[in-house]
mmCIF file of C-alpha atoms in Angstrom:
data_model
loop_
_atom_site.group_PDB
_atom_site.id
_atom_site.type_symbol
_atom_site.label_atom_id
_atom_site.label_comp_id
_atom_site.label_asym_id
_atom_site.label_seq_id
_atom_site.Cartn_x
_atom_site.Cartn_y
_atom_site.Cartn_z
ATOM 1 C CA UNK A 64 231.838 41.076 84.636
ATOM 2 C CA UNK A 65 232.270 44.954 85.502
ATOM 3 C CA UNK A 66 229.364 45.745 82.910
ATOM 4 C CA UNK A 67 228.908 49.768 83.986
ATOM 5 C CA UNK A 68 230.947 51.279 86.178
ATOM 6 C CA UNK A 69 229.896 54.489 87.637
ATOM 7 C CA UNK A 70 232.791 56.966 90.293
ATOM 8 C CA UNK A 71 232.602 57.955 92.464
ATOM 9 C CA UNK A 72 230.164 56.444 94.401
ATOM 10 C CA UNK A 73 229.081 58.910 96.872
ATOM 11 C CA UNK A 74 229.735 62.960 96.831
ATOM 12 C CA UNK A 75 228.722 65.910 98.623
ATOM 13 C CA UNK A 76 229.010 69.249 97.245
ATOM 14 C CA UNK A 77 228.939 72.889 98.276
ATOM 15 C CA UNK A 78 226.343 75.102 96.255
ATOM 16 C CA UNK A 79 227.857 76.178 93.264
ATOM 17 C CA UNK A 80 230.866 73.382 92.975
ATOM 18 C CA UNK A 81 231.462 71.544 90.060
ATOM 19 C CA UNK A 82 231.566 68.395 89.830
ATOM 20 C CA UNK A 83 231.920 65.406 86.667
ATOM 21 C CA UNK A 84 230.013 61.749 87.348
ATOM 22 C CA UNK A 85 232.070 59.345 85.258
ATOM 23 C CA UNK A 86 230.901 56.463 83.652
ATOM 24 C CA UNK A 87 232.228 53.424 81.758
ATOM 25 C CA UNK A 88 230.967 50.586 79.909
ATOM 26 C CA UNK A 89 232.375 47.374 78.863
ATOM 27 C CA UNK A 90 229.769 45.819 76.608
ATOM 28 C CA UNK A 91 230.493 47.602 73.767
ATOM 29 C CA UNK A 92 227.212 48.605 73.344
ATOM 30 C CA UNK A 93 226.633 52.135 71.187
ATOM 31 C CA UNK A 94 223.996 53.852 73.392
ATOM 32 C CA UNK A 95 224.244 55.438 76.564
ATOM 33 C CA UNK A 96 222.156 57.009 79.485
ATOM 34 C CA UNK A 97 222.469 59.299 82.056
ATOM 35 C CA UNK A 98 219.545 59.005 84.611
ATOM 36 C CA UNK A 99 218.569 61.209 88.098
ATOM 37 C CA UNK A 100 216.543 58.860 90.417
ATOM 38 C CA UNK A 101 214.093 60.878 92.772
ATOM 39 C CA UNK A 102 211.915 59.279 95.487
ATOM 40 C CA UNK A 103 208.551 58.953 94.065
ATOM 41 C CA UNK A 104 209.397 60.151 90.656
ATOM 42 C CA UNK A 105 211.163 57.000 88.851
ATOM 43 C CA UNK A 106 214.066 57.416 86.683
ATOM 44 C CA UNK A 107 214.102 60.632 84.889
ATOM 45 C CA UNK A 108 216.378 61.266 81.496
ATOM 46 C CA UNK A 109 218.864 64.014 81.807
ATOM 47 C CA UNK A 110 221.001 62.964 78.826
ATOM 48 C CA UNK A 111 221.620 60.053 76.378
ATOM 49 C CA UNK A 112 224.366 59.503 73.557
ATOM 50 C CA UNK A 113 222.971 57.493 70.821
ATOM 51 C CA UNK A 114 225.886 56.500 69.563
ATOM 52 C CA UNK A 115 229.652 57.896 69.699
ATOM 53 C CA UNK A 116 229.795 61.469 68.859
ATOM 54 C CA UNK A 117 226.197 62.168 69.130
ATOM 55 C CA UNK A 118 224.674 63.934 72.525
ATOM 56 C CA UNK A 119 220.758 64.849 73.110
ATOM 57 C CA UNK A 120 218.919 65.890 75.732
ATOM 58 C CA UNK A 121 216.586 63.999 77.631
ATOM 59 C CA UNK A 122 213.905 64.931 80.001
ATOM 60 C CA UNK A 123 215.852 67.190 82.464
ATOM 61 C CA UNK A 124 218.633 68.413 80.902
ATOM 62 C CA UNK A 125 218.966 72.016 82.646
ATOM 63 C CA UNK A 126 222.106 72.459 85.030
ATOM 64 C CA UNK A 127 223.585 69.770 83.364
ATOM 65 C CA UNK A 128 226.103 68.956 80.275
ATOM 66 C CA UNK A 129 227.659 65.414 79.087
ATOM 67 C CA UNK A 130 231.096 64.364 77.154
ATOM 68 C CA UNK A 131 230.482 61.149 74.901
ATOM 69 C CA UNK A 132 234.602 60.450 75.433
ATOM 70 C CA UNK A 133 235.150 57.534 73.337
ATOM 71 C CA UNK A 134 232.679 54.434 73.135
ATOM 72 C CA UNK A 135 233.026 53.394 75.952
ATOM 73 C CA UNK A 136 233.004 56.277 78.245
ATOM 74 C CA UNK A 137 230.094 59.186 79.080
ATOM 75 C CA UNK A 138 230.415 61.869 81.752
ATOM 76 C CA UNK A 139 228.196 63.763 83.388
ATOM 77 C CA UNK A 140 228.956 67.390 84.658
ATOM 78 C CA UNK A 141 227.349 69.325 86.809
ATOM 79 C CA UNK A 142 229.216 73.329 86.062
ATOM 80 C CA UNK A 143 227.261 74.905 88.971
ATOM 81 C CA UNK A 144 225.753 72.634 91.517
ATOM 82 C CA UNK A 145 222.196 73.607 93.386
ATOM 83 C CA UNK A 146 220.452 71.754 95.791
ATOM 84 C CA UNK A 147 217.786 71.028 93.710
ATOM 85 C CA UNK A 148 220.280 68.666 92.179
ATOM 86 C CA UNK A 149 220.869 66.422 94.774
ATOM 87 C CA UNK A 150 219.700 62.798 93.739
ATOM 88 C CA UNK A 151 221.035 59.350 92.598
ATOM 89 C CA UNK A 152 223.170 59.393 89.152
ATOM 90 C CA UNK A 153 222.296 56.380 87.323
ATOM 91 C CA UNK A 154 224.580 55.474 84.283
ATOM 92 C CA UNK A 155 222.776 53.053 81.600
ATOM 93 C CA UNK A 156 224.116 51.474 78.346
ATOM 94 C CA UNK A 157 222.015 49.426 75.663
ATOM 95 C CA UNK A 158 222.701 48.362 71.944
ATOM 96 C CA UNK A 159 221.911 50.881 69.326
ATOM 97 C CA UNK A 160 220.154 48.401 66.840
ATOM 98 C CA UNK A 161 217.151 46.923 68.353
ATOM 99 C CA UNK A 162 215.602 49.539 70.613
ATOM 100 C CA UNK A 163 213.743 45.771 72.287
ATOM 101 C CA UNK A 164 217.499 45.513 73.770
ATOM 102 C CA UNK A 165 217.516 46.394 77.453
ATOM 103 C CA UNK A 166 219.704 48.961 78.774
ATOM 104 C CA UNK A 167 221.882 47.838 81.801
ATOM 105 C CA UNK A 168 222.609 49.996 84.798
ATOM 106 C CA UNK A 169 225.746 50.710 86.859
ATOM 107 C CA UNK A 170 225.114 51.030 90.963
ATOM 108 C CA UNK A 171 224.378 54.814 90.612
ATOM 109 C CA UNK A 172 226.087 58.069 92.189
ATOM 110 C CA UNK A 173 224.528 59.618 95.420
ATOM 111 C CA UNK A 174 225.387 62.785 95.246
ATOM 112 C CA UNK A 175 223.920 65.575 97.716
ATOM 113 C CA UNK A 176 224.192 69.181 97.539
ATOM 114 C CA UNK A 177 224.602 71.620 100.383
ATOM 115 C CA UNK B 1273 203.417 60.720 74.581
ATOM 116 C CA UNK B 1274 204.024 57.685 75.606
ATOM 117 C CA UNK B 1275 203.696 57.123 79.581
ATOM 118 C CA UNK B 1276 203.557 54.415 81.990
ATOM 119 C CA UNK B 1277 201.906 53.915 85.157
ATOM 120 C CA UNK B 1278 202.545 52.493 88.134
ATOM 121 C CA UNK B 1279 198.893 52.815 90.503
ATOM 122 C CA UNK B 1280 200.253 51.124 93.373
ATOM 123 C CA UNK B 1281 203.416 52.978 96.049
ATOM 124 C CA UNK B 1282 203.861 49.814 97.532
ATOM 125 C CA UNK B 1283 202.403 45.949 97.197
ATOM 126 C CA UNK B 1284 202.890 43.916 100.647
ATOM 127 C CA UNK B 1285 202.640 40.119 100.172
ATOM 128 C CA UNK B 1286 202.859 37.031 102.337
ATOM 129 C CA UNK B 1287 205.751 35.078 101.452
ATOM 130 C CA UNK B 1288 204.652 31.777 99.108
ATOM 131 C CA UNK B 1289 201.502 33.622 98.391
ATOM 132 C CA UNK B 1290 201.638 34.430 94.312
ATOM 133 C CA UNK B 1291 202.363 38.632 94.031
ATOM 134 C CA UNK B 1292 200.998 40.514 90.893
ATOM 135 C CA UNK B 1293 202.756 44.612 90.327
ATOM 136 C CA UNK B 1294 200.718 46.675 88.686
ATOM 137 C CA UNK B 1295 201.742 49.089 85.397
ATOM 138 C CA UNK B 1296 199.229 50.501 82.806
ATOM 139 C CA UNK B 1297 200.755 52.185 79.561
ATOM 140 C CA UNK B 1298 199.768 54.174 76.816
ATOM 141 C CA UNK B 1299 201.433 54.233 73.616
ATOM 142 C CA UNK B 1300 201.127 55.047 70.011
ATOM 143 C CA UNK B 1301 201.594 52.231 68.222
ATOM 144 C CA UNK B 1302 202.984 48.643 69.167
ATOM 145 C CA UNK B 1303 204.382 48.974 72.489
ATOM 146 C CA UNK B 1304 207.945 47.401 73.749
ATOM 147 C CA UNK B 1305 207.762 47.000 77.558
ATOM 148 C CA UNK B 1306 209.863 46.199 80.114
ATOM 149 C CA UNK B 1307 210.490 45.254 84.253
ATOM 150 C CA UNK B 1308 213.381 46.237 85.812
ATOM 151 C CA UNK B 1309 214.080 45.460 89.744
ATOM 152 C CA UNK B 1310 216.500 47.623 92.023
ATOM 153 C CA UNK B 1311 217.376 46.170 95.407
ATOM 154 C CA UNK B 1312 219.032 48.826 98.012
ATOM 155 C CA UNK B 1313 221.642 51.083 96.905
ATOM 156 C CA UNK B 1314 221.960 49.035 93.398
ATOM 157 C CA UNK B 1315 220.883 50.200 89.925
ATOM 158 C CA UNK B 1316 218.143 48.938 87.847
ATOM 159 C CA UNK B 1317 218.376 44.634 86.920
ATOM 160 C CA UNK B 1318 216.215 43.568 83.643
ATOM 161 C CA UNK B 1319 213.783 41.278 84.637
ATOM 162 C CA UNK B 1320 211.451 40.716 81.057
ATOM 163 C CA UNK B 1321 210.321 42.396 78.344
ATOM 164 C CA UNK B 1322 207.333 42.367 75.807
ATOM 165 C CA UNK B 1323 208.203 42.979 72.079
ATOM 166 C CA UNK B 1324 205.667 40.900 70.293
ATOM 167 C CA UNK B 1325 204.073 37.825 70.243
ATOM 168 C CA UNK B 1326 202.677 35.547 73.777
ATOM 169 C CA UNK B 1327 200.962 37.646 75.707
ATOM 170 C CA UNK B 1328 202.599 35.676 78.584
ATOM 171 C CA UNK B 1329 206.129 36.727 79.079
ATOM 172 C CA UNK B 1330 208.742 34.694 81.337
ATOM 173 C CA UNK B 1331 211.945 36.222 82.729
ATOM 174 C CA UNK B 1332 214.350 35.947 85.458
ATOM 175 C CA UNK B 1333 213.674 34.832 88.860
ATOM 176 C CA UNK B 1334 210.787 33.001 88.630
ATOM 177 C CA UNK B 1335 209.024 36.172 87.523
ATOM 178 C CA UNK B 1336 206.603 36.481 84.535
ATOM 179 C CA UNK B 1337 204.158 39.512 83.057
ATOM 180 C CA UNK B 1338 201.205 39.181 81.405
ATOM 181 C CA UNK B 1339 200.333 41.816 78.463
ATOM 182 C CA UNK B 1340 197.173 43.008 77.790
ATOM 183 C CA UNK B 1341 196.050 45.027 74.574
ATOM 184 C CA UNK B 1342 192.683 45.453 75.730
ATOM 185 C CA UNK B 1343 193.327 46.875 78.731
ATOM 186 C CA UNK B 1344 196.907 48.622 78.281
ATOM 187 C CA UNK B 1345 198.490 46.724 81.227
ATOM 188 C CA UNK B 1346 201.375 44.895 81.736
ATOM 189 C CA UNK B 1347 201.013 43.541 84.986
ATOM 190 C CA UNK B 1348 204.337 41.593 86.847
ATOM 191 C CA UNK B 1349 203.311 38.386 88.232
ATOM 192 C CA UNK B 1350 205.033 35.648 90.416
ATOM 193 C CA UNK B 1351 202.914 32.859 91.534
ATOM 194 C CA UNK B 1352 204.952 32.266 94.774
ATOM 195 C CA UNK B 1353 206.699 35.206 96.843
ATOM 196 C CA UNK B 1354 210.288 35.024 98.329
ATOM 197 C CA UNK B 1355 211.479 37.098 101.113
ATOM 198 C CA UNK B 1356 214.523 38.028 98.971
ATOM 199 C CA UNK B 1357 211.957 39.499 95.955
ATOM 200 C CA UNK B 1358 211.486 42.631 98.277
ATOM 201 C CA UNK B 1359 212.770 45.223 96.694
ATOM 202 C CA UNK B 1360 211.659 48.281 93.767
ATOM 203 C CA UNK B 1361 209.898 47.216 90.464
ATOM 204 C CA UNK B 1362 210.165 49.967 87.575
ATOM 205 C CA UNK B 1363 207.543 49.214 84.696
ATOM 206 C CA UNK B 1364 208.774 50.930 81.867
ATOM 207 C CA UNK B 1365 207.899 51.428 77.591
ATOM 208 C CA UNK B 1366 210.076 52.598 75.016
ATOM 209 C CA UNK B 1367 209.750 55.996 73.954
ATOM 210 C CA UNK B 1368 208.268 55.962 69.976
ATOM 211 C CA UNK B 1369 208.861 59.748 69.106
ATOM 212 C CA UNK B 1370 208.179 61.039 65.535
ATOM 213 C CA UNK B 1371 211.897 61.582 64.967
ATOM 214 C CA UNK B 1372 212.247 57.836 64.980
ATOM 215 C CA UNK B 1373 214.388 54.988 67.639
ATOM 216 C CA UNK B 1374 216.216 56.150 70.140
ATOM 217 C CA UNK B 1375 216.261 53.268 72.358
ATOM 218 C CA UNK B 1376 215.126 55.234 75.335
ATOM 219 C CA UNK B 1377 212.972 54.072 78.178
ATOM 220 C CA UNK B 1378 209.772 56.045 79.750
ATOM 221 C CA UNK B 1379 209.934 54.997 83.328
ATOM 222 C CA UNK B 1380 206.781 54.504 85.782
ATOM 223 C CA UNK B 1381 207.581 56.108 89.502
ATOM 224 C CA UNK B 1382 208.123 52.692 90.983
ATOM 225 C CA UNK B 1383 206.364 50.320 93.191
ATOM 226 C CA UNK B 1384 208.210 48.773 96.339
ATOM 227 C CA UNK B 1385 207.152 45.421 97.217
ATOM 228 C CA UNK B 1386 207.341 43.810 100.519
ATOM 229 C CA UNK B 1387 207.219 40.168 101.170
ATOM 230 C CA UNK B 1388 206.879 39.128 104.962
ATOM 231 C CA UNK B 1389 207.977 35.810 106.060
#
């Protein structure tokens, strides 16, 4: 029952590093999320992948690019890291048809920046 | 735009009392709502969701959320608290944009509830 699987799971960074949050599903569901979690603030979109092949941006997409690999797999990169970047990563995967479907959520990336 | 709201930071209940989370939305059309629970350094669990029909929805762990047209809400009920249900409660709609389904979620800011023994 991995479901989503999110590495690493912690990760501190120097200003300016680069850095790729990798995440993997095993539902083979079509859409997936990338999510920053920021106290007081909710979850906030950075990226999603509608379906393999297909990339959009979500909410807070600056600083930030994504790889849809395959189905099952969707990075996150950070090319230039800044402080103001320092958060929880949350990966999130839902079937495409049927937007009712609930997406389901791997145990996140805390990742602070120097 | 579609939003959701969350009025309360935190909700501190009495364990076996009944516990009610607050989350107001607003929506164009039909909206498709949802609860989601995170416990420490976990992601987000589905709890329930509203798509259509009772207004009275039940879902997992005893909890259940009544939806209200009237008054926009969508309010997370459970009519007797646990120690264990401590923990973060995300109210959250699906995002409607002209452009058509995309499946994603408009999240409120979260609302931490306590239950003391």
């Amino acid at each position: 029952n991995a479901g989503v699987t999110q590495t690493p799971k912690f990760q501190v960074l120097k200003t300016g590093q680069s850095m790729t949050l990798q995440c993997a599903q095993d539902m083979n569901h079509n859409s997936m999320y990338w999510y920053r979690q920021d106290p007081g603030m909710g979850l906030r979109l950075i990226y999603y992948s509608a379906s393999e092949g297909t990339t959009d941006k979500g909410e807070v997409p600056n600083g930030y690019n994504v790889s849809r690999l395959n189905k099952r797999e969707f990075s996150l990169r950070l090319e230039s890291a800044a402080p103001s970047q320092t958060s929880v990563y949350f990966c999130a995967s839902s079937h495409l048809t049927g937007a009712n479907q609930p997406q389901h959520f791997g145990d996140g990336t805390r990742l602070s920046i120097l | 735009a579609q939003s959701v709201a969350q009025p309360e930071d935190q909700v501190n209940v009495a364990e076996g009392n009944p516990l009610t989370v607050k989350c107001t939305y607003s929506v164009s059309g039909n909206p498709y709502l949802f609860w989601y629970v995170q416990y420490p350094n976990r992601g987000l669990q589905f709890l329930l969701k509203y798509i259509t029909g009772d207004n009275l929805v039940k879902g997992s762990y005893g909890f259940e959320a009544e939806f209200n047209k009237s008054q926009t809400s969508f309010h997370l009920k459970k009519p007797s608290a646990l120690v264990s249900d401590s923990a973060l409660y995300f109210c959250a709609v699906r995002d409607r944009p002209p452009s058509g389904n995309t499946g994603k979620l408009i999240f409120g800011q979260g609302t931490t509830l306590q239950v003391k023994p």
